[in-house]
Amino acid sequence: MLLLASSAKGVCALLFGESAAALEEQLRQRFAAARLTRDDTGLGDWLSQVLAQIEEPRRAARLPLDIRGTVFQQQLWRALQQIPPGQTRTYGELAAQLDSHPRAIARACASNPLGLLVPCHRVIASDGRLSGYRWGLERKAALLKAEALAQDEPW
DNA sequence: CAACACCAATTGG
DNA sequence: CCAATTGGTGTTG
Protein backbone atom coordinates (compact mmCIF):
# COMPACT_ATOMS: atom_id res chain seq x y z
CA MET A 1 0.00 0.00 0.00
CA LEU A 2 1.13 3.51 -0.76
CA LEU A 3 0.75 6.83 0.94
CA LEU A 4 1.24 10.14 -0.77
CA ALA A 5 1.40 13.27 1.31
CA SER A 6 1.93 16.87 0.35
CA SER A 7 2.39 20.23 1.93
CA ALA A 8 1.36 23.54 0.48
CA LYS A 9 4.51 23.51 -1.60
CA GLY A 10 4.48 20.04 -3.01
CA VAL A 11 4.85 16.37 -2.34
CA CYS A 12 6.61 15.81 0.93
CA ALA A 13 6.25 12.09 1.49
CA LEU A 14 5.73 8.89 -0.40
CA LEU A 15 5.68 5.90 1.86
CA PHE A 16 5.04 2.18 1.72
CA GLY A 17 3.33 0.31 4.48
CA GLU A 18 1.12 -2.52 5.57
CA SER A 19 -2.04 -0.64 6.30
CA ALA A 20 -3.53 2.80 6.22
CA ALA A 21 -3.06 3.04 9.94
CA ALA A 22 0.59 2.04 9.75
CA LEU A 23 1.18 4.60 7.04
CA GLU A 24 -0.43 7.34 9.00
CA GLU A 25 1.76 6.43 11.90
CA GLN A 26 4.88 6.71 9.79
CA LEU A 27 3.74 10.02 8.50
CA ARG A 28 3.00 11.31 11.94
CA GLN A 29 6.45 10.28 13.08
CA ARG A 30 8.18 11.94 10.21
CA PHE A 31 6.27 15.17 10.55
CA ALA A 32 5.56 15.29 14.22
CA ALA A 33 4.78 18.97 14.23
CA ALA A 34 2.54 18.97 11.22
CA ARG A 35 -1.19 19.17 11.25
CA LEU A 36 -2.39 16.29 9.15
CA THR A 37 -5.49 16.58 7.09
CA ARG A 38 -6.89 13.80 5.07
CA ASP A 39 -7.45 14.21 1.35
CA ASP A 40 -8.44 11.13 -0.54
CA THR A 41 -9.38 12.83 -3.74
CA GLY A 42 -7.28 15.95 -4.23
CA LEU A 43 -4.01 14.08 -4.54
CA GLY A 44 -5.34 11.58 -7.00
CA ASP A 45 -3.80 13.40 -9.92
CA TRP A 46 -0.33 13.41 -8.43
CA LEU A 47 -0.73 9.87 -7.27
CA SER A 48 -1.58 8.69 -10.74
CA GLN A 49 1.54 10.39 -12.04
CA VAL A 50 3.58 8.60 -9.45
CA LEU A 51 2.07 5.29 -10.38
CA ALA A 52 2.73 6.00 -14.03
CA GLN A 53 6.35 6.58 -13.18
CA ILE A 54 6.58 3.28 -11.45
CA GLU A 55 5.48 1.53 -14.58
CA GLU A 56 7.57 3.70 -16.88
CA PRO A 57 10.69 4.60 -14.95
CA ARG A 58 12.05 6.74 -17.71
CA ARG A 59 9.12 9.10 -17.43
CA ALA A 60 10.30 10.81 -14.32
CA ALA A 61 7.32 12.48 -12.81
CA ARG A 62 7.84 16.18 -12.64
CA LEU A 63 6.02 16.89 -9.45
CA PRO A 64 6.59 19.81 -7.17
CA LEU A 65 8.53 18.45 -4.24
CA ASP A 66 8.75 19.90 -0.81
CA ILE A 67 11.75 18.17 0.62
CA ARG A 68 12.31 18.86 4.26
CA GLY A 69 15.69 17.93 5.62
CA THR A 70 19.14 19.06 6.58
CA VAL A 71 21.49 20.60 4.08
CA PHE A 72 23.38 17.39 3.79
CA GLN A 73 20.23 15.45 3.06
CA GLN A 74 19.13 17.89 0.42
CA GLN A 75 22.48 17.68 -1.28
CA LEU A 76 22.32 13.95 -1.32
CA TRP A 77 18.75 13.82 -2.53
CA ARG A 78 19.56 16.23 -5.31
CA ALA A 79 22.46 14.05 -6.29
CA LEU A 80 20.25 11.01 -6.29
CA GLN A 81 17.79 12.62 -8.62
CA GLN A 82 20.59 13.08 -11.11
CA ILE A 83 21.00 9.34 -11.42
CA PRO A 84 19.21 8.22 -14.55
CA PRO A 85 16.89 5.22 -14.38
CA GLY A 86 18.60 1.92 -14.89
CA GLN A 87 21.86 3.16 -13.44
CA THR A 88 23.31 2.85 -10.01
CA ARG A 89 25.86 4.51 -7.77
CA THR A 90 27.73 3.10 -4.85
CA TYR A 91 27.74 4.66 -1.43
CA GLY A 92 31.41 5.34 -1.93
CA GLU A 93 30.89 7.28 -5.16
CA LEU A 94 28.23 9.44 -3.62
CA ALA A 95 30.39 10.01 -0.60
CA ALA A 96 33.21 11.22 -2.80
CA GLN A 97 30.85 13.44 -4.75
CA LEU A 98 29.52 15.09 -1.63
CA ASP A 99 32.90 15.06 0.05
CA SER A 100 31.54 12.97 2.84
CA HIS A 101 31.59 9.43 4.14
CA PRO A 102 29.75 6.34 2.91
CA ARG A 103 28.21 5.72 6.28
CA ALA A 104 26.73 9.19 6.27
CA ILE A 105 25.30 8.64 2.81
CA ALA A 106 23.56 5.53 3.96
CA ARG A 107 22.18 7.28 6.97
CA ALA A 108 20.76 10.05 4.84
CA CYS A 109 19.27 7.65 2.33
CA ALA A 110 17.56 5.80 5.09
CA SER A 111 15.80 8.92 6.19
CA ASN A 112 14.53 9.81 2.77
CA PRO A 113 10.76 10.19 3.06
CA LEU A 114 10.20 10.25 -0.67
CA GLY A 115 10.43 6.60 -1.69
CA LEU A 116 10.64 6.40 -5.58
CA LEU A 117 10.61 10.14 -6.17
CA VAL A 118 14.09 10.36 -4.78
CA PRO A 119 15.61 7.23 -6.27
CA CYS A 120 17.37 5.99 -3.20
CA HIS A 121 17.00 2.47 -4.53
CA ARG A 122 19.71 3.17 -7.10
CA VAL A 123 22.34 3.21 -4.42
CA ILE A 124 24.22 -0.03 -3.94
CA ALA A 125 27.19 -1.36 -2.01
CA SER A 126 30.73 -0.98 -3.30
CA ASP A 127 30.93 -4.60 -4.38
CA GLY A 128 28.01 -4.06 -6.71
CA ARG A 129 25.45 -5.93 -4.64
CA LEU A 130 22.39 -4.52 -2.98
CA SER A 131 22.81 -3.73 0.65
CA GLY A 132 19.73 -2.37 2.25
CA TYR A 133 16.47 -0.69 1.59
CA ARG A 134 14.04 0.99 3.86
CA TRP A 135 11.05 -0.75 2.39
CA GLY A 136 12.63 -4.15 1.84
CA LEU A 137 15.32 -5.46 -0.44
CA GLU A 138 12.67 -7.27 -2.43
CA ARG A 139 11.22 -3.98 -3.52
CA LYS A 140 14.61 -2.48 -4.23
CA ALA A 141 15.59 -5.38 -6.42
CA ALA A 142 12.27 -5.27 -8.24
CA LEU A 143 12.61 -1.56 -8.96
CA LEU A 144 16.12 -1.88 -10.29
CA LYS A 145 15.18 -4.83 -12.42
CA ALA A 146 12.24 -2.98 -13.89
CA GLU A 147 14.41 0.01 -14.68
CA ALA A 148 17.15 -2.05 -16.24
CA LEU A 149 14.56 -3.76 -18.36
CA ALA A 150 12.98 -0.52 -19.47
CA GLN A 151 16.43 0.66 -20.43
CA ASP A 152 16.88 -2.14 -22.94
CA GLU A 153 13.52 -1.68 -24.55
CA PRO A 154 13.80 0.44 -27.66
CA TRP A 155 11.33 3.26 -27.29
C1' DC B 1 24.96 22.20 24.75
C1' DA B 2 27.35 17.44 25.35
C1' DA B 3 27.04 12.55 25.44
C1' DC B 4 25.16 8.51 23.48
C1' DA B 5 23.09 5.32 20.53
C1' DC B 6 21.77 3.95 15.92
C1' DC B 7 22.77 2.53 11.24
C1' DA B 8 20.86 0.93 3.89
C1' DA B 9 29.18 0.97 4.65
C1' DT B 10 33.99 0.24 3.98
C1' DT B 11 38.50 -1.10 4.85
C1' DG B 12 42.10 -3.73 6.90
C1' DG B 13 43.64 -7.71 9.64
C1' DC C 1 35.15 -13.62 8.01
C1' DC C 2 35.25 -10.36 11.92
C1' DA C 3 36.35 -5.70 14.16
C1' DA C 4 37.34 -1.29 14.04
C1' DT C 5 36.18 2.99 12.22
C1' DT C 6 33.42 6.60 10.50
C1' DG C 7 29.85 10.58 10.09
C1' DG C 8 25.16 12.47 10.25
C1' DT C 9 21.07 12.55 13.04
C1' DG C 10 17.66 11.88 16.73
C1' DT C 11 17.25 11.39 21.60
C1' DT C 12 18.42 12.23 26.21
C1' DG C 13 20.56 14.37 30.29
PDB file of N, CA and C in Angstrom, chain A residues 41-97:
ATOM      1  N   THR A  41      -9.068  12.589  -2.330  1.00  0.00           N
ATOM      2  CA  THR A  41      -9.379  12.830  -3.738  1.00  0.00           C
ATOM      3  C   THR A  41      -8.436  13.828  -4.379  1.00  0.00           C
ATOM      4  N   GLY A  42      -8.056  14.868  -3.652  1.00  0.00           N
ATOM      5  CA  GLY A  42      -7.276  15.949  -4.229  1.00  0.00           C
ATOM      6  C   GLY A  42      -5.917  15.520  -4.746  1.00  0.00           C
ATOM      7  N   LEU A  43      -5.355  14.494  -4.147  1.00  0.00           N
ATOM      8  CA  LEU A  43      -4.014  14.080  -4.540  1.00  0.00           C
ATOM      9  C   LEU A  43      -4.037  13.004  -5.622  1.00  0.00           C
ATOM     10  N   GLY A  44      -5.209  12.649  -6.018  1.00  0.00           N
ATOM     11  CA  GLY A  44      -5.338  11.576  -7.000  1.00  0.00           C
ATOM     12  C   GLY A  44      -4.531  11.834  -8.260  1.00  0.00           C
ATOM     13  N   ASP A  45      -4.500  13.072  -8.688  1.00  0.00           N
ATOM     14  CA  ASP A  45      -3.796  13.399  -9.919  1.00  0.00           C
ATOM     15  C   ASP A  45      -2.306  13.145  -9.775  1.00  0.00           C
ATOM     16  N   TRP A  46      -1.752  13.629  -8.671  1.00  0.00           N
ATOM     17  CA  TRP A  46      -0.330  13.413  -8.429  1.00  0.00           C
ATOM     18  C   TRP A  46      -0.052  11.930  -8.265  1.00  0.00           C
ATOM     19  N   LEU A  47      -0.935  11.297  -7.534  1.00  0.00           N
ATOM     20  CA  LEU A  47      -0.735   9.874  -7.270  1.00  0.00           C
ATOM     21  C   LEU A  47      -0.696   9.084  -8.567  1.00  0.00           C
ATOM     22  N   SER A  48      -1.563   9.438  -9.484  1.00  0.00           N
ATOM     23  CA  SER A  48      -1.575   8.686 -10.737  1.00  0.00           C
ATOM     24  C   SER A  48      -0.293   8.926 -11.512  1.00  0.00           C
ATOM     25  N   GLN A  49       0.262  10.128 -11.383  1.00  0.00           N
ATOM     26  CA  GLN A  49       1.542  10.392 -12.041  1.00  0.00           C
ATOM     27  C   GLN A  49       2.648   9.543 -11.433  1.00  0.00           C
ATOM     28  N   VAL A  50       2.582   9.423 -10.124  1.00  0.00           N
ATOM     29  CA  VAL A  50       3.577   8.601  -9.449  1.00  0.00           C
ATOM     30  C   VAL A  50       3.471   7.161  -9.910  1.00  0.00           C
ATOM     31  N   LEU A  51       2.266   6.671  -9.950  1.00  0.00           N
ATOM     32  CA  LEU A  51       2.068   5.290 -10.380  1.00  0.00           C
ATOM     33  C   LEU A  51       2.542   5.092 -11.809  1.00  0.00           C
ATOM     34  N   ALA A  52       2.283   6.091 -12.646  1.00  0.00           N
ATOM     35  CA  ALA A  52       2.726   5.998 -14.027  1.00  0.00           C
ATOM     36  C   ALA A  52       4.236   5.897 -14.079  1.00  0.00           C
ATOM     37  N   GLN A  53       4.889   6.610 -13.186  1.00  0.00           N
ATOM     38  CA  GLN A  53       6.348   6.584 -13.177  1.00  0.00           C
ATOM     39  C   GLN A  53       6.878   5.225 -12.753  1.00  0.00           C
ATOM     40  N   ILE A  54       6.139   4.595 -11.882  1.00  0.00           N
ATOM     41  CA  ILE A  54       6.578   3.282 -11.446  1.00  0.00           C
ATOM     42  C   ILE A  54       6.565   2.304 -12.606  1.00  0.00           C
ATOM     43  N   GLU A  55       5.578   2.451 -13.451  1.00  0.00           N
ATOM     44  CA  GLU A  55       5.485   1.532 -14.581  1.00  0.00           C
ATOM     45  C   GLU A  55       6.416   1.936 -15.705  1.00  0.00           C
ATOM     46  N   GLU A  56       6.662   3.205 -15.850  1.00  0.00           N
ATOM     47  CA  GLU A  56       7.570   3.700 -16.885  1.00  0.00           C
ATOM     48  C   GLU A  56       8.636   4.551 -16.234  1.00  0.00           C
ATOM     49  N   PRO A  57       9.669   3.903 -15.733  1.00  0.00           N
ATOM     50  CA  PRO A  57      10.689   4.604 -14.954  1.00  0.00           C
ATOM     51  C   PRO A  57      11.330   5.764 -15.697  1.00  0.00           C
ATOM     52  N   ARG A  58      11.356   5.683 -17.003  1.00  0.00           N
ATOM     53  CA  ARG A  58      12.047   6.745 -17.708  1.00  0.00           C
ATOM     54  C   ARG A  58      11.230   8.025 -17.757  1.00  0.00           C
ATOM     55  N   ARG A  59       9.945   7.898 -17.483  1.00  0.00           N
ATOM     56  CA  ARG A  59       9.122   9.096 -17.430  1.00  0.00           C
ATOM     57  C   ARG A  59       9.147   9.628 -16.019  1.00  0.00           C
ATOM     58  N   ALA A  60      10.202  10.266 -15.675  1.00  0.00           N
ATOM     59  CA  ALA A  60      10.299  10.806 -14.324  1.00  0.00           C
ATOM     60  C   ALA A  60       9.172  11.802 -14.116  1.00  0.00           C
ATOM     61  N   ALA A  61       8.414  11.576 -13.090  1.00  0.00           N
ATOM     62  CA  ALA A  61       7.317  12.483 -12.805  1.00  0.00           C
ATOM     63  C   ALA A  61       7.874  13.835 -12.393  1.00  0.00           C
ATOM     64  N   ARG A  62       7.381  14.840 -12.997  1.00  0.00           N
ATOM     65  CA  ARG A  62       7.838  16.180 -12.637  1.00  0.00           C
ATOM     66  C   ARG A  62       6.830  16.782 -11.670  1.00  0.00           C
ATOM     67  N   LEU A  63       6.929  16.380 -10.462  1.00  0.00           N
ATOM     68  CA  LEU A  63       6.018  16.894  -9.454  1.00  0.00           C
ATOM     69  C   LEU A  63       6.729  17.919  -8.606  1.00  0.00           C
ATOM     70  N   PRO A  64       5.992  18.869  -8.111  1.00  0.00           N
ATOM     71  CA  PRO A  64       6.593  19.808  -7.167  1.00  0.00           C
ATOM     72  C   PRO A  64       6.899  19.065  -5.884  1.00  0.00           C
ATOM     73  N   LEU A  65       8.146  19.141  -5.456  1.00  0.00           N
ATOM     74  CA  LEU A  65       8.525  18.452  -4.239  1.00  0.00           C
ATOM     75  C   LEU A  65       8.819  19.450  -3.137  1.00  0.00           C
ATOM     76  N   ASP A  66       8.416  19.092  -1.972  1.00  0.00           N
ATOM     77  CA  ASP A  66       8.751  19.904  -0.811  1.00  0.00           C
ATOM     78  C   ASP A  66       9.580  19.037   0.116  1.00  0.00           C
ATOM     79  N   ILE A  67      10.874  19.050  -0.132  1.00  0.00           N
ATOM     80  CA  ILE A  67      11.752  18.170   0.620  1.00  0.00           C
ATOM     81  C   ILE A  67      12.261  18.844   1.868  1.00  0.00           C
ATOM     82  N   ARG A  68      11.843  18.323   2.992  1.00  0.00           N
ATOM     83  CA  ARG A  68      12.308  18.856   4.256  1.00  0.00           C
ATOM     84  C   ARG A  68      13.474  18.028   4.727  1.00  0.00           C
ATOM     85  N   GLY A  69      14.543  18.684   5.124  1.00  0.00           N
ATOM     86  CA  GLY A  69      15.687  17.934   5.625  1.00  0.00           C
ATOM     87  C   GLY A  69      16.876  18.846   5.833  1.00  0.00           C
ATOM     88  N   THR A  70      17.933  18.288   6.350  1.00  0.00           N
ATOM     89  CA  THR A  70      19.139  19.063   6.584  1.00  0.00           C
ATOM     90  C   THR A  70      19.810  19.361   5.245  1.00  0.00           C
ATOM     91  N   VAL A  71      20.779  20.241   5.294  1.00  0.00           N
ATOM     92  CA  VAL A  71      21.494  20.604   4.080  1.00  0.00           C
ATOM     93  C   VAL A  71      22.115  19.372   3.447  1.00  0.00           C
ATOM     94  N   PHE A  72      22.733  18.593   4.292  1.00  0.00           N
ATOM     95  CA  PHE A  72      23.381  17.392   3.786  1.00  0.00           C
ATOM     96  C   PHE A  72      22.389  16.486   3.067  1.00  0.00           C
ATOM     97  N   GLN A  73      21.239  16.306   3.670  1.00  0.00           N
ATOM     98  CA  GLN A  73      20.232  15.451   3.064  1.00  0.00           C
ATOM     99  C   GLN A  73      19.781  16.014   1.724  1.00  0.00           C
ATOM    100  N   GLN A  74      19.581  17.302   1.673  1.00  0.00           N
ATOM    101  CA  GLN A  74      19.125  17.887   0.422  1.00  0.00           C
ATOM    102  C   GLN A  74      20.165  17.730  -0.665  1.00  0.00           C
ATOM    103  N   GLN A  75      21.422  17.875  -0.293  1.00  0.00           N
ATOM    104  CA  GLN A  75      22.483  17.678  -1.276  1.00  0.00           C
ATOM    105  C   GLN A  75      22.438  16.268  -1.821  1.00  0.00           C
ATOM    106  N   LEU A  76      22.332  15.341  -0.909  1.00  0.00           N
ATOM    107  CA  LEU A  76      22.316  13.946  -1.322  1.00  0.00           C
ATOM    108  C   LEU A  76      21.110  13.663  -2.202  1.00  0.00           C
ATOM    109  N   TRP A  77      19.960  14.112  -1.790  1.00  0.00           N
ATOM    110  CA  TRP A  77      18.755  13.823  -2.534  1.00  0.00           C
ATOM    111  C   TRP A  77      18.796  14.448  -3.919  1.00  0.00           C
ATOM    112  N   ARG A  78      19.408  15.616  -4.002  1.00  0.00           N
ATOM    113  CA  ARG A  78      19.555  16.229  -5.312  1.00  0.00           C
ATOM    114  C   ARG A  78      20.470  15.361  -6.168  1.00  0.00           C
ATOM    115  N   ALA A  79      21.523  14.901  -5.568  1.00  0.00           N
ATOM    116  CA  ALA A  79      22.464  14.052  -6.293  1.00  0.00           C
ATOM    117  C   ALA A  79      21.774  12.768  -6.763  1.00  0.00           C
ATOM    118  N   LEU A  80      20.930  12.249  -5.924  1.00  0.00           N
ATOM    119  CA  LEU A  80      20.245  11.011  -6.285  1.00  0.00           C
ATOM    120  C   LEU A  80      19.343  11.222  -7.490  1.00  0.00           C
ATOM    121  N   GLN A  81      18.702  12.366  -7.524  1.00  0.00           N
ATOM    122  CA  GLN A  81      17.786  12.623  -8.623  1.00  0.00           C
ATOM    123  C   GLN A  81      18.504  12.773  -9.952  1.00  0.00           C
ATOM    124  N   GLN A  82      19.820  12.968  -9.876  1.00  0.00           N
ATOM    125  CA  GLN A  82      20.588  13.077 -11.113  1.00  0.00           C
ATOM    126  C   GLN A  82      20.930  11.712 -11.689  1.00  0.00           C
ATOM    127  N   ILE A  83      20.706  10.685 -10.918  1.00  0.00           N
ATOM    128  CA  ILE A  83      21.003   9.342 -11.415  1.00  0.00           C
ATOM    129  C   ILE A  83      19.885   8.902 -12.338  1.00  0.00           C
ATOM    130  N   PRO A  84      20.238   8.629 -13.604  1.00  0.00           N
ATOM    131  CA  PRO A  84      19.206   8.223 -14.552  1.00  0.00           C
ATOM    132  C   PRO A  84      18.689   6.818 -14.227  1.00  0.00           C
ATOM    133  N   PRO A  85      17.461   6.541 -14.621  1.00  0.00           N
ATOM    134  CA  PRO A  85      16.887   5.224 -14.381  1.00  0.00           C
ATOM    135  C   PRO A  85      17.753   4.134 -15.008  1.00  0.00           C
ATOM    136  N   GLY A  86      17.833   3.025 -14.354  1.00  0.00           N
ATOM    137  CA  GLY A  86      18.599   1.916 -14.888  1.00  0.00           C
ATOM    138  C   GLY A  86      20.055   1.969 -14.500  1.00  0.00           C
ATOM    139  N   GLN A  87      20.472   3.074 -13.866  1.00  0.00           N
ATOM    140  CA  GLN A  87      21.859   3.165 -13.435  1.00  0.00           C
ATOM    141  C   GLN A  87      21.945   3.169 -11.923  1.00  0.00           C
ATOM    142  N   THR A  88      23.129   2.896 -11.459  1.00  0.00           N
ATOM    143  CA  THR A  88      23.309   2.855 -10.008  1.00  0.00           C
ATOM    144  C   THR A  88      24.577   3.575  -9.598  1.00  0.00           C
ATOM    145  N   ARG A  89      24.644   3.954  -8.352  1.00  0.00           N
ATOM    146  CA  ARG A  89      25.857   4.513  -7.766  1.00  0.00           C
ATOM    147  C   ARG A  89      26.132   3.750  -6.494  1.00  0.00           C
ATOM    148  N   THR A  90      27.390   3.724  -6.124  1.00  0.00           N
ATOM    149  CA  THR A  90      27.727   3.098  -4.850  1.00  0.00           C
ATOM    150  C   THR A  90      27.768   4.164  -3.770  1.00  0.00           C
ATOM    151  N   TYR A  91      27.691   3.710  -2.551  1.00  0.00           N
ATOM    152  CA  TYR A  91      27.744   4.656  -1.433  1.00  0.00           C
ATOM    153  C   TYR A  91      29.056   5.429  -1.480  1.00  0.00           C
ATOM    154  N   GLY A  92      30.100   4.721  -1.869  1.00  0.00           N
ATOM    155  CA  GLY A  92      31.406   5.344  -1.935  1.00  0.00           C
ATOM    156  C   GLY A  92      31.451   6.476  -2.940  1.00  0.00           C
ATOM    157  N   GLU A  93      30.882   6.251  -4.118  1.00  0.00           N
ATOM    158  CA  GLU A  93      30.890   7.280  -5.157  1.00  0.00           C
ATOM    159  C   GLU A  93      30.158   8.526  -4.683  1.00  0.00           C
ATOM    160  N   LEU A  94      28.998   8.303  -4.103  1.00  0.00           N
ATOM    161  CA  LEU A  94      28.227   9.443  -3.615  1.00  0.00           C
ATOM    162  C   LEU A  94      28.978  10.168  -2.512  1.00  0.00           C
ATOM    163  N   ALA A  95      29.624   9.402  -1.682  1.00  0.00           N
ATOM    164  CA  ALA A  95      30.392  10.005  -0.600  1.00  0.00           C
ATOM    165  C   ALA A  95      31.466  10.921  -1.166  1.00  0.00           C
ATOM    166  N   ALA A  96      32.166  10.430  -2.181  1.00  0.00           N
ATOM    167  CA  ALA A  96      33.213  11.222  -2.800  1.00  0.00           C
ATOM    168  C   ALA A  96      32.620  12.479  -3.423  1.00  0.00           C
ATOM    169  N   GLN A  97      31.495  12.321  -4.073  1.00  0.00           N
ATOM    170  CA  GLN A  97      30.845  13.438  -4.751  1.00  0.00           C
ATOM    171  C   GLN A  97      30.424  14.519  -3.769  1.00  0.00           C
TER     172      GLN A  97
END
